[in-house]
Structure formats: structure tokens, C-alpha cells
PDB file of C-alpha atoms in Angstrom:
ATOM      1  CA  MET A   1       7.963 -40.540  -3.510  1.00 91.00           C
ATOM      2  CA  LYS A   2       7.845 -36.753  -3.795  1.00 90.00           C
ATOM      3  CA  LYS A   3       4.689 -34.789  -4.511  1.00 91.00           C
ATOM      4  CA  LEU A   4       4.034 -31.447  -6.173  1.00 94.00           C
ATOM      5  CA  TYR A   5       3.747 -28.659  -3.600  1.00 95.00           C
ATOM      6  CA  CYS A   6       2.262 -25.245  -4.374  1.00 97.00           C
ATOM      7  CA  ARG A   7       3.967 -22.285  -2.709  1.00 97.00           C
ATOM      8  CA  LEU A   8       0.960 -19.998  -3.217  1.00 98.00           C
ATOM      9  CA  GLY A   9       0.649 -19.109   0.471  1.00 96.00           C
ATOM     10  CA  VAL A  10       4.312 -18.108   0.626  1.00 96.00           C
ATOM     11  CA  LEU A  11       4.055 -15.951  -2.508  1.00 98.00           C
ATOM     12  CA  MET A  12       0.901 -14.281  -1.209  1.00 98.00           C
ATOM     13  CA  ALA A  13       2.559 -13.442   2.118  1.00 96.00           C
ATOM     14  CA  GLU A  14       5.664 -12.089   0.381  1.00 97.00           C
ATOM     15  CA  LYS A  15       3.645  -9.862  -1.941  1.00 97.00           C
ATOM     16  CA  ASP A  16       1.209  -8.567   0.684  1.00 97.00           C
ATOM     17  CA  PRO A  17       0.617 -10.148   4.090  1.00 96.00           C
ATOM     18  CA  GLN A  18      -2.970  -8.856   3.932  1.00 97.00           C
ATOM     19  CA  LEU A  19      -3.717 -10.442   0.529  1.00 97.00           C
ATOM     20  CA  SER A  20      -6.682 -12.779   0.895  1.00 97.00           C
ATOM     21  CA  GLN A  21      -7.523 -15.741  -1.281  1.00 98.00           C
ATOM     22  CA  ARG A  22     -10.731 -13.995  -2.339  1.00 98.00           C
ATOM     23  CA  GLN A  23      -8.869 -10.819  -3.327  1.00 98.00           C
ATOM     24  CA  LEU A  24      -6.272 -12.826  -5.259  1.00 98.00           C
ATOM     25  CA  ALA A  25      -9.001 -14.749  -7.103  1.00 98.00           C
ATOM     26  CA  LYS A  26     -10.655 -11.492  -8.109  1.00 98.00           C
ATOM     27  CA  GLU A  27      -7.401  -9.857  -9.229  1.00 97.00           C
ATOM     28  CA  VAL A  28      -6.249 -12.789 -11.386  1.00 98.00           C
ATOM     29  CA  GLY A  29      -9.705 -13.756 -12.634  1.00 97.00           C
ATOM     30  CA  LEU A  30      -9.734 -17.260 -11.169  1.00 98.00           C
ATOM     31  CA  ASP A  31     -12.369 -19.070  -9.148  1.00 97.00           C
ATOM     32  CA  ILE A  32     -11.935 -18.887  -5.377  1.00 97.00           C
ATOM     33  CA  THR A  33     -12.148 -22.691  -5.229  1.00 97.00           C
ATOM     34  CA  THR A  34      -9.131 -22.979  -7.533  1.00 97.00           C
ATOM     35  CA  ILE A  35      -7.128 -20.579  -5.373  1.00 98.00           C
ATOM     36  CA  ASN A  36      -8.142 -22.394  -2.190  1.00 97.00           C
ATOM     37  CA  ARG A  37      -7.189 -25.814  -3.536  1.00 97.00           C
ATOM     38  CA  LEU A  38      -3.746 -24.563  -4.519  1.00 97.00           C
ATOM     39  CA  PHE A  39      -3.337 -22.677  -1.230  1.00 97.00           C
ATOM     40  CA  THR A  40      -4.183 -25.783   0.810  1.00 95.00           C
ATOM     41  CA  ASN A  41      -2.320 -28.153  -1.550  1.00 94.00           C
ATOM     42  CA  ASN A  42      -5.498 -30.100  -2.103  1.00 93.00           C
ATOM     43  CA  PHE A  43      -5.388 -30.416  -5.895  1.00 95.00           C
ATOM     44  CA  GLY A  44      -4.995 -33.250  -8.361  1.00 93.00           C
ATOM     45  CA  ARG A  45      -4.288 -31.257 -11.484  1.00 95.00           C
ATOM     46  CA  VAL A  46      -3.698 -27.653 -12.467  1.00 96.00           C
ATOM     47  CA  ASP A  47      -4.767 -25.917 -15.646  1.00 97.00           C
ATOM     48  CA  ILE A  48      -1.962 -24.210 -17.581  1.00 97.00           C
ATOM     49  CA  ALA A  49      -3.978 -20.974 -17.754  1.00 97.00           C
ATOM     50  CA  THR A  50      -4.129 -20.994 -13.942  1.00 98.00           C
ATOM     51  CA  VAL A  51      -0.369 -21.456 -13.676  1.00 98.00           C
ATOM     52  CA  GLU A  52       0.255 -18.680 -16.204  1.00 98.00           C
ATOM     53  CA  ALA A  53      -2.127 -16.286 -14.424  1.00 98.00           C
ATOM     54  CA  LEU A  54      -0.465 -16.844 -11.051  1.00 98.00           C
ATOM     55  CA  CYS A  55       3.091 -16.720 -12.390  1.00 98.00           C
ATOM     56  CA  ASN A  56       2.304 -13.452 -14.195  1.00 98.00           C
ATOM     57  CA  TYR A  57       0.599 -11.956 -11.139  1.00 98.00           C
ATOM     58  CA  PHE A  58       3.517 -12.728  -8.830  1.00 98.00           C
ATOM     59  CA  ASP A  59       6.141 -12.201 -11.570  1.00 98.00           C
ATOM     60  CA  LYS A  60       7.599 -15.623 -10.764  1.00 98.00           C
ATOM     61  CA  GLY A  61       8.533 -18.716 -12.736  1.00 97.00           C
ATOM     62  CA  VAL A  62       6.770 -22.059 -12.498  1.00 97.00           C
ATOM     63  CA  GLY A  63       9.603 -23.396 -10.326  1.00 96.00           C
ATOM     64  CA  GLU A  64       8.948 -20.633  -7.811  1.00 97.00           C
ATOM     65  CA  LEU A  65       5.224 -21.419  -7.662  1.00 98.00           C
ATOM     66  CA  PHE A  66       5.613 -25.204  -7.458  1.00 97.00           C
ATOM     67  CA  GLU A  67       8.271 -27.494  -6.058  1.00 96.00           C
ATOM     68  CA  MET A  68       8.647 -31.183  -5.345  1.00 95.00           C
ATOM     69  CA  ARG A  69       8.530 -32.214  -1.676  1.00 90.00           C
ATOM     70  CA  LYS A  70       8.304 -35.396   0.341  1.00 87.00           C
ATOM     71  CA  PRO A  71       4.726 -35.827   1.623  1.00 82.00           C
ATOM     72  CA  GLU A  72       5.900 -35.536   5.229  1.00 78.00           C
ATOM     73  CA  ASP A  73       7.478 -32.150   4.402  1.00 78.00           C
ATOM     74  CA  ILE A  74       4.213 -30.684   3.104  1.00 71.00           C
ATOM     75  CA  PRO A  75       2.518 -28.621   5.807  1.00 75.00           C
ATOM     76  CA  GLN A  76      -1.121 -29.530   6.376  1.00 71.00           C
ATOM     77  CA  ARG A  77      -3.323 -26.466   6.341  1.00 63.00           C
ATOM     78  CA  LYS A  78      -6.560 -26.621   8.188  1.00 59.00           C
ATOM     79  CA  ILE A  79      -9.592 -26.023   6.044  1.00 53.00           C
ATOM     80  CA  ARG A  80     -12.021 -23.896   7.981  1.00 54.00           C
ATOM     81  CA  LYS A  81     -15.729 -24.326   7.739  1.00 52.00           C
ATOM     82  CA  ARG A  82     -17.547 -21.971   5.411  1.00 53.00           C
ATOM     83  CA  SER A  83     -19.445 -19.129   6.957  1.00 50.00           C
ATOM     84  CA  THR A  84     -22.079 -16.927   5.406  1.00 52.00           C
ATOM     85  CA  LEU A  85     -19.323 -14.382   4.736  1.00 54.00           C
ATOM     86  CA  ASP A  86     -17.535 -16.911   2.511  1.00 54.00           C
ATOM     87  CA  THR A  87     -20.552 -17.210   0.242  1.00 55.00           C
ATOM     88  CA  ALA A  88     -20.750 -13.483  -0.497  1.00 55.00           C
ATOM     89  CA  PRO A  89     -20.306 -12.680  -4.210  1.00 55.00           C
ATOM     90  CA  LEU A  90     -16.971 -11.358  -5.420  1.00 52.00           C
TER      91      LEU A  90
END
């Protein structure tokens, strides 16, 4: 069975290879946790306002932000441990 895959990391790299999750969250007005869950494909549901904000920011359609993939074709991103730098306010 296929699963929903978020291409956020690809879109971020295409727009600006230096674009961080924190910077993206600030620019689109979303919580860093939301961005991180989409980036790492560790989400169970997505709010429509989140999808709209990201599609507008990247000037892409929903089908360019998300796609269906077989679970074995979804890259596993390592989630790094939080440091004190990660807890700094936006």
C-alpha cells in the first residue's frame, strides 16, 4: 500500500539550498515542529492552512508538495537530537 510522501526537503533545496527549517517556519508563519514533521515525513495528518501556506510559498501545487510512494521508496531521514541552539526563540 502506498503512503503520502511530503517533498518539502526537495522544494526547500530547489528554492535555496541554505534555507533552514527554522527560517522556513518563520517566513510562512508555521510552527517549527510542523515543518520538521513534514520534512522528516513523520506526520499523520496535515492541516489545509499548512498545505496552502507551503504551496503559496513555493508557488507549487499540492501534487508537487505531496506524492504517493511505496513505504520502501520513502527515504528515512535521521532526526537529530535537540541542542540548546534548537530551543532558541524564532
